Coordinates of C-alpha atoms in Angstrom, one line a residue:
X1 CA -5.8 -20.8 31.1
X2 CA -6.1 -22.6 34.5
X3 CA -8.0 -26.2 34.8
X4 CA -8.9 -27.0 38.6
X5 CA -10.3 -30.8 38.9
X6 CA -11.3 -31.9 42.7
X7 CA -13.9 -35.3 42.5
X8 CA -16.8 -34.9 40.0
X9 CA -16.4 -30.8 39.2
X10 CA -14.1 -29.6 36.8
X11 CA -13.4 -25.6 35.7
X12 CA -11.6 -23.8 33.7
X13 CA -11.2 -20.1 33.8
X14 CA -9.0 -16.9 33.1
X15 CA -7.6 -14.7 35.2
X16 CA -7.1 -10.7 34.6
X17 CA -5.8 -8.4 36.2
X18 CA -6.9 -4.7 35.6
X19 CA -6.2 -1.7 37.3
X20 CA -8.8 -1.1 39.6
X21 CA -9.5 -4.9 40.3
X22 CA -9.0 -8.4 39.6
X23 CA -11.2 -9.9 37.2
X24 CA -11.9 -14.4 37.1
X25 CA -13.1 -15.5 34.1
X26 CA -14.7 -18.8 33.8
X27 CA -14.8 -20.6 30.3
X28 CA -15.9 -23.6 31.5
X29 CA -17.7 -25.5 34.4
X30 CA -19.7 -28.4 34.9
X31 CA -23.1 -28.6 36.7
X32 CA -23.6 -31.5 39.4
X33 CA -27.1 -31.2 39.7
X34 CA -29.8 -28.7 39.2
X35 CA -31.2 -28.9 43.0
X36 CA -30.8 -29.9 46.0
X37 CA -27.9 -29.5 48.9
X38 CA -24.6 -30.8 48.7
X39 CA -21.6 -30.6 50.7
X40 CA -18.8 -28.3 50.4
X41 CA -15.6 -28.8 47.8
X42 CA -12.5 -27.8 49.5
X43 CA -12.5 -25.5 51.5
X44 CA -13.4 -22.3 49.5
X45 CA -12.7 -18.6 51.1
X46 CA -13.7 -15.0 50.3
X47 CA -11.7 -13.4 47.9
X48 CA -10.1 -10.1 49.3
X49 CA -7.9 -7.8 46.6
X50 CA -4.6 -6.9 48.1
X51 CA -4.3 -3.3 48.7
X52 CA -1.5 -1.6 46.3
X53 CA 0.2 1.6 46.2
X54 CA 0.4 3.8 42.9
X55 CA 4.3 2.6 42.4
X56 CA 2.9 -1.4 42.3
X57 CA 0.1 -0.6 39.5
X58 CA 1.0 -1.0 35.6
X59 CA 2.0 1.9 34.3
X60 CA 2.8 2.0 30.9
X61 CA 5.6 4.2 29.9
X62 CA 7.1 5.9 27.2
X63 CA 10.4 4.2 24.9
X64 CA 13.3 3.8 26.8
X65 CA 16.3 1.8 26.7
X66 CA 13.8 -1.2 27.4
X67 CA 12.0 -1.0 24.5
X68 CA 8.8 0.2 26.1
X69 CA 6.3 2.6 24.5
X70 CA 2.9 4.2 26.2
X71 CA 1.7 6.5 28.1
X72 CA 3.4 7.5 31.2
X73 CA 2.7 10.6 33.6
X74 CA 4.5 13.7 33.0
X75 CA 4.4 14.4 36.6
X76 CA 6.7 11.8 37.4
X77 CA 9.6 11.8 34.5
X78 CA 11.6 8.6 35.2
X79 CA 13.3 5.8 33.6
X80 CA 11.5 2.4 33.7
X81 CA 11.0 1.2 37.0
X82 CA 12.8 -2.5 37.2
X83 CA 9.2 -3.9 38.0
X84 CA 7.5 -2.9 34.7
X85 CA 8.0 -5.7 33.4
X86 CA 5.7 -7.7 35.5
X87 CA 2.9 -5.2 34.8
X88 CA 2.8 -7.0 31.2
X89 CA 2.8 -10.5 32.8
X90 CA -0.9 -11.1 32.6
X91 CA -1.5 -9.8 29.3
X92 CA 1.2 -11.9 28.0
X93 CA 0.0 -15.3 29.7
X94 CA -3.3 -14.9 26.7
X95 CA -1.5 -14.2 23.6
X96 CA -4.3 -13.9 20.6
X97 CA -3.5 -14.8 17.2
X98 CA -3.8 -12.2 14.7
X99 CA -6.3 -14.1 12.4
X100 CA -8.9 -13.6 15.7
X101 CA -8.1 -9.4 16.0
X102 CA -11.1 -7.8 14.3
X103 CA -13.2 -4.2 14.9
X104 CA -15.2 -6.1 17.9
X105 CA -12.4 -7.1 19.4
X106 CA -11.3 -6.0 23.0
X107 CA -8.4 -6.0 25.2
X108 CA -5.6 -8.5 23.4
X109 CA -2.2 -8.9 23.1
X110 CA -0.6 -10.2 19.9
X111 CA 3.2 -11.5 19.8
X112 CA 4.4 -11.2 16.2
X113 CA 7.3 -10.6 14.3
X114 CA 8.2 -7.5 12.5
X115 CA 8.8 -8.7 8.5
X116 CA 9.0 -5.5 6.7
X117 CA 9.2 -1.6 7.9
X118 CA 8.6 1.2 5.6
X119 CA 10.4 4.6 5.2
X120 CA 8.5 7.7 7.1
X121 CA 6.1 9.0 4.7
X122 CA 4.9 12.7 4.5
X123 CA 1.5 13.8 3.2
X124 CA 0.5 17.7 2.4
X125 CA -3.1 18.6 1.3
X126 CA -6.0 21.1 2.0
X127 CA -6.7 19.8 5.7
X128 CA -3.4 20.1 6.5
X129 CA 0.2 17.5 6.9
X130 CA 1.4 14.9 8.6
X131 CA 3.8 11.8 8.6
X132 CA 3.2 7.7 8.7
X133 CA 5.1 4.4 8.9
X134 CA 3.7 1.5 8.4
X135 CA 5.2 -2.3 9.7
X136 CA 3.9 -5.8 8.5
X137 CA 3.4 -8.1 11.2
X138 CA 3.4 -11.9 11.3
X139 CA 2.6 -15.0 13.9
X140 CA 1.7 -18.7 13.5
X141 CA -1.7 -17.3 12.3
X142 CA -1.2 -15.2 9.9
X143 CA -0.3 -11.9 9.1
X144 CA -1.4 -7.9 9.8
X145 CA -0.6 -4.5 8.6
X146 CA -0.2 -1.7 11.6
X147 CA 0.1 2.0 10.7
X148 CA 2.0 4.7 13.3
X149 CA 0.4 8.5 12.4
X150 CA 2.4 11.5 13.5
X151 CA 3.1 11.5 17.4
X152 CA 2.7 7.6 17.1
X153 CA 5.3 7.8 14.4
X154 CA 8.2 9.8 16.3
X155 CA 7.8 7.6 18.8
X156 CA 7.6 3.9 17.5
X157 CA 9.7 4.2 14.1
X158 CA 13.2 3.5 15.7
X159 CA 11.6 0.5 18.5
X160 CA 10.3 -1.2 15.6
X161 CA 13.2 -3.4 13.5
X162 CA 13.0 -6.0 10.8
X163 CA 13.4 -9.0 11.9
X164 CA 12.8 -8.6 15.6
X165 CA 9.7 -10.0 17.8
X166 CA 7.2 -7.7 19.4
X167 CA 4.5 -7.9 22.4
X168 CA 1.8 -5.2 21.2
X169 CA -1.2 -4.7 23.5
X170 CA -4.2 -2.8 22.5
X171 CA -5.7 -0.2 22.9
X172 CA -4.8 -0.3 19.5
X173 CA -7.5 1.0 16.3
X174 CA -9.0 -2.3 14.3
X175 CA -10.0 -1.0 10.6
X176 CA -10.7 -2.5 7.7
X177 CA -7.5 -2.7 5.0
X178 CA -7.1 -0.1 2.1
X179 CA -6.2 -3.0 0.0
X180 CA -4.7 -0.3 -2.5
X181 CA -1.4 0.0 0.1
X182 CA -1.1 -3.6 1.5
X183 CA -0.6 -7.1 -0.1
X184 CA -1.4 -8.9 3.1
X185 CA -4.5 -11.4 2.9
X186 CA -6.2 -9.8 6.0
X187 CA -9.1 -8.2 6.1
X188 CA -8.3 -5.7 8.8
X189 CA -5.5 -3.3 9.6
X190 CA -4.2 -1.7 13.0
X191 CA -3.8 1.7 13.8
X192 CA -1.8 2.9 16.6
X193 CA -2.6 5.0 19.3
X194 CA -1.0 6.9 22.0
X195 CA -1.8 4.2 24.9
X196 CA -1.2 1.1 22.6
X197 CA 1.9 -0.6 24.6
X198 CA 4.8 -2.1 22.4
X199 CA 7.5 -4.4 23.8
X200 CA 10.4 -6.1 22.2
X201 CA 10.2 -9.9 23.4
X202 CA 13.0 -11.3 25.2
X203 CA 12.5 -15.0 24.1
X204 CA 12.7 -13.6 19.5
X205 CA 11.8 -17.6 18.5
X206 CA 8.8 -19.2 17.9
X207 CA 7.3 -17.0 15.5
X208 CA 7.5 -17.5 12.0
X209 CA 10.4 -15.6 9.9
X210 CA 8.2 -15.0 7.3
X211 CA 5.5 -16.7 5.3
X212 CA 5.1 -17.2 1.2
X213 CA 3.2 -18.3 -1.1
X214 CA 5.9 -19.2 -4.5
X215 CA 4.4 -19.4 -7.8
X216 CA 7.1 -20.9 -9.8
X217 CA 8.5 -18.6 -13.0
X218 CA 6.6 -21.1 -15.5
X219 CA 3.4 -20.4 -13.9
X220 CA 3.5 -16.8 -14.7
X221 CA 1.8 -17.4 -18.0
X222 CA -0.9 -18.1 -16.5
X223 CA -1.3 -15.3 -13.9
X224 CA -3.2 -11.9 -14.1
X225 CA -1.6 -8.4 -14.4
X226 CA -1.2 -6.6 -11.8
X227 CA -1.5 -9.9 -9.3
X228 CA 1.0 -10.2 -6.7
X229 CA 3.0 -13.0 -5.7
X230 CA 6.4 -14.1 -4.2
X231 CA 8.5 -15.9 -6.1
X232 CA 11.7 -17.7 -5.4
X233 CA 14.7 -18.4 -8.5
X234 CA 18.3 -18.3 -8.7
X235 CA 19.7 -14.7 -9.1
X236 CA 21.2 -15.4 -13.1
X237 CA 22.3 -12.0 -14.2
X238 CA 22.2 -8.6 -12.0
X239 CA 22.1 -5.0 -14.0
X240 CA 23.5 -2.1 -13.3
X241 CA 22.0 0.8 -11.2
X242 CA 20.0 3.1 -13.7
X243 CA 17.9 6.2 -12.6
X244 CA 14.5 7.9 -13.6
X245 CA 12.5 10.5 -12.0
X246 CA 9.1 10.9 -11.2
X247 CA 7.2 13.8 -12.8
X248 CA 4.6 13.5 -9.7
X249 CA 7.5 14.1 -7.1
X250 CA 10.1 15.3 -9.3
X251 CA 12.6 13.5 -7.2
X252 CA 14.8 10.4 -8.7
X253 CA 14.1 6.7 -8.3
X254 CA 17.0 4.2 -8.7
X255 CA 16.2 1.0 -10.5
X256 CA 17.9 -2.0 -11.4
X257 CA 17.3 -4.8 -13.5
X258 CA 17.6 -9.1 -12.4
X259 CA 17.0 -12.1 -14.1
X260 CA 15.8 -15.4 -12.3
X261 CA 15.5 -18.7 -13.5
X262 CA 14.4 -21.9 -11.8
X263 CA 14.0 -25.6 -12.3
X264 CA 10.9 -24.9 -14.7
X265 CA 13.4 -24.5 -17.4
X266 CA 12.0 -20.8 -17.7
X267 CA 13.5 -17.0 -16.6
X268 CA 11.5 -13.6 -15.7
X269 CA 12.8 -10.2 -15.4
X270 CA 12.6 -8.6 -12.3
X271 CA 12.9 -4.8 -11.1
X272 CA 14.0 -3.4 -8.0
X273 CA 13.3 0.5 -7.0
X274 CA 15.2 2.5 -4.2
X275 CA 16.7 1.6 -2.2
X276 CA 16.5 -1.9 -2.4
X277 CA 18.4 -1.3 -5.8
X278 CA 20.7 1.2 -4.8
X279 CA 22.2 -1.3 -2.1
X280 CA 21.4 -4.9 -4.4
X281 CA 24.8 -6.7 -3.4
X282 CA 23.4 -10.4 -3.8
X283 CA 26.0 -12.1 -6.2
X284 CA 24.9 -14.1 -8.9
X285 CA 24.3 -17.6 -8.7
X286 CA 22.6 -16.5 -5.2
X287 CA 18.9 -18.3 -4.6
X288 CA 16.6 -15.2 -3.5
X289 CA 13.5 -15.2 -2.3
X290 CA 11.0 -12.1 -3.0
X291 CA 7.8 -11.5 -1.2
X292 CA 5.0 -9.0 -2.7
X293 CA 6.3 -8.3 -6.8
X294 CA 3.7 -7.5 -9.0
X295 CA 3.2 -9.2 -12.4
X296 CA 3.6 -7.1 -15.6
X297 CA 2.6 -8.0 -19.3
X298 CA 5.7 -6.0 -20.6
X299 CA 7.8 -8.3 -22.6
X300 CA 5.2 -11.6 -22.4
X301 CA 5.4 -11.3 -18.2
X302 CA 7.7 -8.9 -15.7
X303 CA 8.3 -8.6 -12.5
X304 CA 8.6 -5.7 -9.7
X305 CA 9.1 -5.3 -6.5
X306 CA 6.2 -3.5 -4.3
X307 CA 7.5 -0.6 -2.2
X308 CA 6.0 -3.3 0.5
X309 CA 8.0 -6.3 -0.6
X310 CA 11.0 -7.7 0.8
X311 CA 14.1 -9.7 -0.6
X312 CA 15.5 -12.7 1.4
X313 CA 19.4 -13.8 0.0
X314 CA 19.7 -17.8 0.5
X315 CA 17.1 -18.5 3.1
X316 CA 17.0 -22.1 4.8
X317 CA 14.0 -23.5 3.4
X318 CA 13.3 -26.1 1.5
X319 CA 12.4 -24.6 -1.9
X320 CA 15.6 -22.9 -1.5
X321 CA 18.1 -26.4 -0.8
X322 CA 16.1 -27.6 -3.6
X323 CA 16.9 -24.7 -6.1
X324 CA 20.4 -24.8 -5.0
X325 CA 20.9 -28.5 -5.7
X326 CA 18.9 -28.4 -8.9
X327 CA 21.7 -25.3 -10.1
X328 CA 25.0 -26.7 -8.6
X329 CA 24.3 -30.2 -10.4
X330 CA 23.2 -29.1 -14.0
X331 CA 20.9 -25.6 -13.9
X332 CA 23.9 -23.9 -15.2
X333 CA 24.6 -25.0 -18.7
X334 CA 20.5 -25.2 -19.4
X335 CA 18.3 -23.0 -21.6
X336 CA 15.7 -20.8 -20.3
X337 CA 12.7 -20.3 -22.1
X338 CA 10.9 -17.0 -21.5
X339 CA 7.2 -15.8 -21.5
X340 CA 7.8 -13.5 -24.7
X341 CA 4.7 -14.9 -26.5
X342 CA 2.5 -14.3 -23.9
X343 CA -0.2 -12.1 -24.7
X344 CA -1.7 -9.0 -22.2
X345 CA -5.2 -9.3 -20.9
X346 CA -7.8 -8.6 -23.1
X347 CA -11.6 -8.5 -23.1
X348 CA -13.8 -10.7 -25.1
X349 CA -14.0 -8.3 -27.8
X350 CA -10.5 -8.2 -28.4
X351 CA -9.7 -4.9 -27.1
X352 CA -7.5 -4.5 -23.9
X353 CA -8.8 -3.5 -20.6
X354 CA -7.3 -1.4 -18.6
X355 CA -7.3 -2.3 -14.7
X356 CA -9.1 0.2 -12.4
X357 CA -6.6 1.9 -9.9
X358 CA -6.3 4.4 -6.9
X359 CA -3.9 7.1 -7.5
X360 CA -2.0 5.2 -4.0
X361 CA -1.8 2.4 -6.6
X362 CA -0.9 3.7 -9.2
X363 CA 2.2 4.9 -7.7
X364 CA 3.1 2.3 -5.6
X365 CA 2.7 0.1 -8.3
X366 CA 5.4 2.4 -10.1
X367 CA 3.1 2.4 -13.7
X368 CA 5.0 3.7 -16.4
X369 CA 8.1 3.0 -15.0
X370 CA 8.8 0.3 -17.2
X371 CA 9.8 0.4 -20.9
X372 CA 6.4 -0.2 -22.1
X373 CA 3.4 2.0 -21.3
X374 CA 0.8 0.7 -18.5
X375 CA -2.6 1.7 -19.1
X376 CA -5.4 2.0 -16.4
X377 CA -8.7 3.6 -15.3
X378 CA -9.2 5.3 -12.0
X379 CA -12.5 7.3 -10.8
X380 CA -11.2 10.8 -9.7
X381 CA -12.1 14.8 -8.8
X382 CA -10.8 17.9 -10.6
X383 CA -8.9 19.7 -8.2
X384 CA -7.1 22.3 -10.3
X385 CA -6.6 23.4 -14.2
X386 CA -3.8 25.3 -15.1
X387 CA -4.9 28.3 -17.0
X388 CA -2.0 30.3 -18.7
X389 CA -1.3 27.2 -21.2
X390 CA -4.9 25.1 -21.5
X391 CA -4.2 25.5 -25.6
X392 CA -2.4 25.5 -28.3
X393 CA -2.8 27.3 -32.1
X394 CA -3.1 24.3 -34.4
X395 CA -3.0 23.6 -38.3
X396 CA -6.5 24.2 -39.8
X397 CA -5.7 21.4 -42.0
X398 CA -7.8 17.9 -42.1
X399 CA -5.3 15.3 -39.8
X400 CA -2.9 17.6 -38.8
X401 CA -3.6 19.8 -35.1
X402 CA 0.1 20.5 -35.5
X403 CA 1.0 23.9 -33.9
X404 CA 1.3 27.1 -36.0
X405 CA 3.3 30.1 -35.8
X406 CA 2.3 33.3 -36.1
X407 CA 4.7 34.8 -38.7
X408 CA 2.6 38.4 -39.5
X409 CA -0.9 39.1 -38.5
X410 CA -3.5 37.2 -39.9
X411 CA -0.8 34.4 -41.6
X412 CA -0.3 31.2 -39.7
X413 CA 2.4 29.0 -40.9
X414 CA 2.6 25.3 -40.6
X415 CA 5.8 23.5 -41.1
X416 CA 4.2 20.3 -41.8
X417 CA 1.9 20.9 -44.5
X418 CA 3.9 23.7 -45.9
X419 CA 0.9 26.0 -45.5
X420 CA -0.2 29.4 -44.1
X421 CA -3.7 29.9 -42.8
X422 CA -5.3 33.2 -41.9
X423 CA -6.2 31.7 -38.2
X424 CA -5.2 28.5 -36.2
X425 CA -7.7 26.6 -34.5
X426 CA -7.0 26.6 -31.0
X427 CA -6.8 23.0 -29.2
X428 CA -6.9 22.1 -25.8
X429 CA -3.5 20.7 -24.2
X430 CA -4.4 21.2 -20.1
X431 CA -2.4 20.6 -17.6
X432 CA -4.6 19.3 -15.0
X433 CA -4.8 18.0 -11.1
X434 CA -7.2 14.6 -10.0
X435 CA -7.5 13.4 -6.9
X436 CA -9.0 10.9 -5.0
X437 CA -9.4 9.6 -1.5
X438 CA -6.1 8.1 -2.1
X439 CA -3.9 11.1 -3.2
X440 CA -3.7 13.4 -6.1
X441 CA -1.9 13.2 -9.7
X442 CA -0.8 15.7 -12.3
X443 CA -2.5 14.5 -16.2
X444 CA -2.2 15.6 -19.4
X445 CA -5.9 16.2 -21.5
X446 CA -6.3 16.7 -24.9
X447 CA -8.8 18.6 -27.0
X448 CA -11.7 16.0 -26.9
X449 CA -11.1 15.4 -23.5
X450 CA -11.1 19.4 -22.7
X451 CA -14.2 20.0 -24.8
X452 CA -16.0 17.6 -21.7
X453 CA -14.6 19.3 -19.0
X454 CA -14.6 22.6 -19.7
X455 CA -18.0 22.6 -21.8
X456 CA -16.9 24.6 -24.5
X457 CA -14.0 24.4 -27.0
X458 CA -10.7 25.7 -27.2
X459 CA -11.6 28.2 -29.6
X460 CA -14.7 29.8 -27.6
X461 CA -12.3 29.7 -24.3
X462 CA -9.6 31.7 -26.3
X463 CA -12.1 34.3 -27.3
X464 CA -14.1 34.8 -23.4
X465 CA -10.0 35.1 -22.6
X466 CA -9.4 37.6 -25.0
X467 CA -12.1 40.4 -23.4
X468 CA -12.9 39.0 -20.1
X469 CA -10.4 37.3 -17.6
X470 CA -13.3 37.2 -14.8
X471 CA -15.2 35.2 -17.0
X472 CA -12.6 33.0 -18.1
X473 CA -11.8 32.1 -14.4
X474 CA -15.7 32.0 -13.9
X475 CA -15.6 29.2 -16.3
X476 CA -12.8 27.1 -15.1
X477 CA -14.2 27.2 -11.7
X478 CA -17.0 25.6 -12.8
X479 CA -15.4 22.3 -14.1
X480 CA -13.3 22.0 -10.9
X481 CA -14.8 19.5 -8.2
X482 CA -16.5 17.6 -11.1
X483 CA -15.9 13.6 -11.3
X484 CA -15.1 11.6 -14.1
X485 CA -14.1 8.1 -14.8
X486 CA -10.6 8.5 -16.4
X487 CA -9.1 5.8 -19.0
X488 CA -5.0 7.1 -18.8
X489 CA -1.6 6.3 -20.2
X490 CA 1.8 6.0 -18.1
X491 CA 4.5 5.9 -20.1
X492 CA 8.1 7.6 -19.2
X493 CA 9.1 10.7 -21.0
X494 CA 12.7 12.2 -21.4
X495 CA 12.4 16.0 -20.3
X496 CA 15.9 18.0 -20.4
X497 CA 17.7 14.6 -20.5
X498 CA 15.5 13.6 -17.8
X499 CA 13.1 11.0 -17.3
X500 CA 9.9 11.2 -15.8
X501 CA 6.6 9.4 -16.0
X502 CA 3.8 11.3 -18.3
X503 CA 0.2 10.2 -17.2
X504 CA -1.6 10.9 -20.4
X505 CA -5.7 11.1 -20.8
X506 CA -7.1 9.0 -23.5
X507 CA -10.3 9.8 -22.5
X508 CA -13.0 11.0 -19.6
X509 CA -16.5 10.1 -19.0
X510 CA -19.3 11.3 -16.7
X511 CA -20.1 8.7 -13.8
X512 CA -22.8 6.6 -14.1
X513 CA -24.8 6.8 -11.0
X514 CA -26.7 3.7 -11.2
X515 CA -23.4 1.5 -12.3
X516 CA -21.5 3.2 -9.4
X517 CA -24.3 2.3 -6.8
X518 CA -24.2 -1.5 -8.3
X519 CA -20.1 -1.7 -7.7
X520 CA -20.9 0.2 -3.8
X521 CA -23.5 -2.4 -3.3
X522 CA -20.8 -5.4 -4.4
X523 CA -17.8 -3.7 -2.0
X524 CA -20.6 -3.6 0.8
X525 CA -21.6 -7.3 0.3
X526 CA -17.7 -8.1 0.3
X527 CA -17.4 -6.9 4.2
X528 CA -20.9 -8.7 5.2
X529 CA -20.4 -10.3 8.4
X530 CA -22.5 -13.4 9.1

């Protein structure tokens, strides 16, 4: 911004330069008078654009040694030319804030600090594969989530490091947040293309480390499942490294279990995943800062650490010198009180409610990962039933459904009751695949929950499978594609002295149209713009 006074008249204006011509914006100016002649101010001249070859115009380029990423020509492979740099000078003479990017802004450049980088993700499904990373960015302003797709991915995941300060010049996609994968209060998310330019700043202060928002362990008793928060304690006891695996993935997660206390006189557990837990080193006695846990009702109230979050080991701040003095002079020989007797979130009737999820959610979250069972509903597609095992022969008994065995024809033994039965009753036990726009999970339904997908019960199914296959596969088809709303059960589940998280169906109901066009119409009003 340039302010020019000369007598009475004052301007200010802004001055771009683009690649085909130089561009003077003025943002303000003052008006002598409406009419009439006056003399000349200075002594004002025709402005002529210098003529400039094709070397002297900015030409992004692809990452080199500099820290550059673009688009460069493929007709002239080269390493940065030593002037690139000055190519970015304009741009970086307006810095925006990233509280003023949205979907109508234009050309800007934001400089913000990288706070947290994720691992490359991979995706598979019916329109094809591909691979993301996502980086959460943060300046005086506040704070922004930008996700690299495929090419965009290759190219930016190794430029971009924790920590470090970045120039990043659009073009670059503005979209609204899938709040389901980010934690950050903004709105908006960016999405980067293949001509967005990013640059590692030379000057890495003035832009904030990182921003939180503590909520003090004694405070927790009064905080929602599910919310998330940062918190900040002193590190009292560190676990050991345990492991479970995923029965979406199949592939193991480490875990690892901490206790914090602070000068509330109160202590929370809190679980690390991963990584993160595979390489805790903080000692004891350690103040730690966490940004992005989420709060769990298991054991009064938990804590664990988002996929997103981060972990900060004695940061200089003032919550921190405060813990540490608090500790050091007497927080060592006190008591901590827990939130045992805190009770989970019910409804006014009494009964609990289970929280509405994604399927991202639900496993970023990491539900049933803990030693209790998380329950939750989620709105979600049949995408595929599993058909050589959809039942099982139970016990024709009243209250029992255990299975029989077949011990000669026409006798079916149960073990339980000590009975044989001339035929079982066959029950549903399917194995079945839900998605949603989010991803896609693997559930197990029972027989009241099979009887309203399917349409029919076990026992019909078993007999159309019996003299017609077609038909049998005629019939499946039919259920697949169908929505439900689905009220499940997480809960981890030891398989071949494994363990593994079993998402259980409680039960399925068809979607009301008219209650799913009210909550449409309240997610609409929520991205009103005046």
């Amino acid at each position: 911004m340039h302010t020019r006074e000369n007598g009475k008249s004052r301007s200010s204006f802004v001055s771009n330069k683009l690649t085909i011509a130089s561009i003077l914006i003025v943002t303000e100016i003052k008006v002598l008078e409406e009419f009439g002649e006056h003399e000349k101010l200075g002594e004002p001249r025709p402005f002529e654009a210098k003529a400039e070859d094709e070397e002297s115009k900015p030409n992004p380029t692809t990452i080199g040694t500099s820290g550059f990423y673009g688009k460069q020509e493929e007709s002239k492979p080269r390493s940065m030319p030593s002037h690139s740099k000055s190519s970015f000078s304009a741009a970086h003479a307006n810095i925006h804030p990233i509280e003023a990017i949205s979907p109508y802004s234009n050309k800007w450049t934001i400089k913000a600090r990288c706070t947290s980088k994720s691992d490359i993700k991979t995706w598979h499904n019916r329109n094809g594969e591909g691979k993301l990373f996502s980086v959460n960015l943060l300046d005086e302003s506040g704070e922004i989530r930008a996700t690299g797709f495929n090419e965009q991915c290759d190219q930016l995941y190794d430029l971009f490091q924790e920590g470090s300060v970045y120039y990043i010049t659009s073009p670059c996609r503005v979209t609204f947040a899938k709040k389901q994968f980010s934690n950050l209060p903004n709105d908006y998310e960016l999405h980067f293309e293949k001509d967005t330019i990013v640059e590692k700043a030379e000057e890495q202060d003035g832009v904030p480390q990182v921003r939180y928002n503590f909520t003090s362990i004694a405070d927790l008793q009064s905080v929602e499942k599910d919310t998330t928060i940062d918190i900040i304690g002193v590190l009292k006891d560190v676990g050991e490294t345990s492991q479970i695996t995923s029965k979406t993935t199949s592939k193991p997660y480490d875990k690892r279990e901490l206790t914090l206390v602070d000068n509330t006189g109160y202590s929370v557990r809190l679980t690390v995943w991963g990584k993160t837990a595979a390489s805790f080193d903080i000692p004891p006695e350690s103040v730690v800062a966490f940004k992005g846990v989420k709060v769990s009702d298991f054991g009064g109230r938990s804590l664990s650490l988002l996929s997103s979050g981060s972990v900060s080991a004695n940061p200089d701040m003032p919550e921190a010198h405060k813990l540490k003095g608090w500790f050091d002079d007497h927080g060592r020989s006190d008591n901590f009180a827990t939130h045992a007797g805190v009770q989970g979130t019910v409804s006014a009737g009494g009964t609990r409610r289970d929280p509405f999820k994604t399927i991202a959610q639900i496993k970023d979250e990491q539900l049933g990962m803990s030693e209790n069972a998380d329950f939750f509903s989620l709105k979600a597609s049949v995408q595929y039933i599993k058909q050589d095992t959809f039942c099982y022969p139970a016990c024709l008994s009243e209250g029992c459904n255990k299975k029989v065995v077949e011990i000669d024809p026409g006798q079916w033994r149960c073990e339980r009751c000590d009975k044989t039965h001339p035929k079982p009753e066959y029950r549903y036990i399917m194995s079945v695949n839900i998605s949603d726009h989010t991803g896609q999970l693997w559930v197990s339904c029972f027989d009241e929950t099979g009887r309203q997908i399917i349409g029919k019960t076990a026992d019909e199914l078993m007999e159309i499978k019996e003299v017609d296959d077609k038909k049998l596969a005629d019939i499946i088809s039919d259920a697949v594609c169908k929505t439900w709303n689905w009220k499940c059960k997480a809960k981890l589940d030891n398989f071949q002295e494994q363990q593994r998280v079993r998402y259980q169906v409680s039960s399925a109901a068809p979607l009301n149209y008219v209650t799913e066009s009210q909550k449409l119409i309240e997610l609409i009003k929520q991205y009103n713009i005046d």
